[in-house]
Amino acid sequence: MPPVNVRADELPFALAVLREAAAQVRPFTLRLGPPATFLSATPTLHLAVDGHGSATRVLQTLRDAVFRPPLERPLTYPFVPHVTLADEMEPERIAAALVVLRDFV
């Protein structure tokens, strides 16, 4: 889910969306890592997300279920499962982090 600001008066609705979405899926396991980047499109460092079997499909289903008002927002890029570690990094720092953290999972 990309960052989104929710007005205080809409917080109960946002929580209801999250609870409803969570109730639709069973627990699943995802693997985070190794680190990756979206350079040259955007200077970010992130952990890749991988799942065994249907886990990535479940993640997509869960993401689709929560991506509605008041949590919906315009997207700049298509959905790619990941966990952002740093945004707006210098490319040299991204390259160094990729080397140092290459075995992190």
Short mmCIF file of C-alpha atoms in Angstrom, two decimals:
data_model
loop_
_atom_site.label_atom_id
_atom_site.label_comp_id
_atom_site.label_asym_id
_atom_site.label_seq_id
_atom_site.Cartn_x
_atom_site.Cartn_y
_atom_site.Cartn_z
CA MET A 1 0.00 0.00 0.00
CA PRO A 2 1.55 3.32 -0.95
CA PRO A 3 1.60 6.05 1.70
CA VAL A 4 -1.68 7.88 1.91
CA ASN A 5 -2.98 10.51 4.30
CA VAL A 6 -6.38 9.75 5.78
CA ARG A 7 -8.39 12.53 7.36
CA ALA A 8 -9.17 11.97 11.03
CA ASP A 9 -12.91 11.79 10.34
CA GLU A 10 -12.29 9.04 7.74
CA LEU A 11 -10.09 6.89 9.99
CA PRO A 12 -12.95 4.58 11.07
CA PHE A 13 -13.76 3.93 7.40
CA ALA A 14 -10.09 3.22 6.62
CA LEU A 15 -9.88 0.75 9.50
CA ALA A 16 -13.07 -0.94 8.30
CA VAL A 17 -11.55 -1.37 4.82
CA LEU A 18 -8.42 -2.93 6.34
CA ARG A 19 -10.39 -5.28 8.60
CA GLU A 20 -12.68 -6.38 5.78
CA ALA A 21 -9.72 -7.06 3.48
CA ALA A 22 -7.83 -8.99 6.17
CA ALA A 23 -10.88 -11.15 6.87
CA GLN A 24 -10.87 -12.30 3.23
CA VAL A 25 -7.42 -13.91 3.29
CA ARG A 26 -5.73 -16.70 5.19
CA PRO A 27 -2.27 -16.19 6.70
CA PHE A 28 0.48 -16.44 4.08
CA THR A 29 4.26 -16.28 4.01
CA LEU A 30 6.34 -13.86 1.98
CA ARG A 31 10.09 -13.64 1.57
CA LEU A 32 11.62 -10.15 1.76
CA GLY A 33 14.92 -9.46 0.03
CA PRO A 34 17.37 -9.20 -1.39
CA PRO A 35 17.51 -5.42 -1.73
CA ALA A 36 16.76 -3.94 -5.13
CA THR A 37 16.12 -0.57 -6.73
CA PHE A 38 13.75 1.03 -9.22
CA LEU A 39 16.54 3.09 -10.81
CA SER A 40 16.37 4.69 -13.34
CA ALA A 41 12.66 5.32 -12.90
CA THR A 42 12.94 6.41 -9.26
CA PRO A 43 15.86 6.52 -6.78
CA THR A 44 14.64 4.06 -4.17
CA LEU A 45 16.14 1.17 -2.25
CA HIS A 46 13.68 -1.58 -1.40
CA LEU A 47 13.35 -5.19 -0.38
CA ALA A 48 11.93 -7.35 -3.13
CA VAL A 49 8.89 -9.44 -2.17
CA ASP A 50 8.64 -13.06 -3.16
CA GLY A 51 6.14 -15.68 -2.09
CA HIS A 52 5.90 -19.40 -2.46
CA GLY A 53 3.00 -20.81 -4.42
CA SER A 54 0.02 -18.52 -4.38
CA ALA A 55 1.36 -16.06 -1.76
CA THR A 56 2.06 -13.28 -4.27
CA ARG A 57 -1.43 -13.70 -5.74
CA VAL A 58 -2.86 -13.44 -2.22
CA LEU A 59 -0.80 -10.30 -1.66
CA GLN A 60 -2.15 -8.80 -4.89
CA THR A 61 -5.71 -9.69 -3.83
CA LEU A 62 -5.15 -8.10 -0.43
CA ARG A 63 -3.67 -4.98 -1.97
CA ASP A 64 -6.61 -4.68 -4.38
CA ALA A 65 -9.06 -5.08 -1.49
CA VAL A 66 -7.56 -2.19 0.51
CA PHE A 67 -7.01 0.08 -2.47
CA ARG A 68 -10.37 1.81 -2.26
CA PRO A 69 -11.63 4.97 -0.59
CA PRO A 70 -10.48 6.38 1.71
CA LEU A 71 -7.16 4.56 1.10
CA GLU A 72 -7.18 4.81 -2.68
CA ARG A 73 -4.94 7.38 -4.34
CA PRO A 74 -3.62 8.13 -7.83
CA LEU A 75 -0.64 6.00 -8.78
CA THR A 76 2.47 7.12 -10.60
CA TYR A 77 3.75 3.58 -11.23
CA PRO A 78 2.10 0.17 -11.47
CA PHE A 79 1.95 -1.97 -8.33
CA VAL A 80 5.15 -3.91 -7.64
CA PRO A 81 5.22 -5.74 -4.29
CA HIS A 82 8.12 -4.37 -2.23
CA VAL A 83 9.07 -2.81 1.09
CA THR A 84 10.68 0.60 0.66
CA LEU A 85 13.83 1.08 2.73
CA ALA A 86 14.81 4.52 1.41
CA ASP A 87 13.42 6.98 -1.09
CA GLU A 88 15.16 9.77 -3.01
CA MET A 89 18.63 8.25 -2.44
CA GLU A 90 21.72 9.25 -4.35
CA PRO A 91 22.45 6.59 -7.01
CA GLU A 92 25.95 6.04 -5.56
CA ARG A 93 24.50 5.26 -2.13
CA ILE A 94 21.96 2.88 -3.70
CA ALA A 95 24.77 1.05 -5.49
CA ALA A 96 26.77 0.78 -2.24
CA ALA A 97 23.74 -0.44 -0.28
CA LEU A 98 22.99 -3.09 -2.91
CA VAL A 99 26.52 -4.45 -2.53
CA VAL A 100 26.61 -4.35 1.27
CA LEU A 101 23.12 -5.84 1.70
CA ARG A 102 23.23 -8.26 -1.27
CA ASP A 103 22.78 -11.35 0.95
CA PHE A 104 20.07 -9.88 3.17
CA VAL A 105 16.85 -11.91 3.11
#
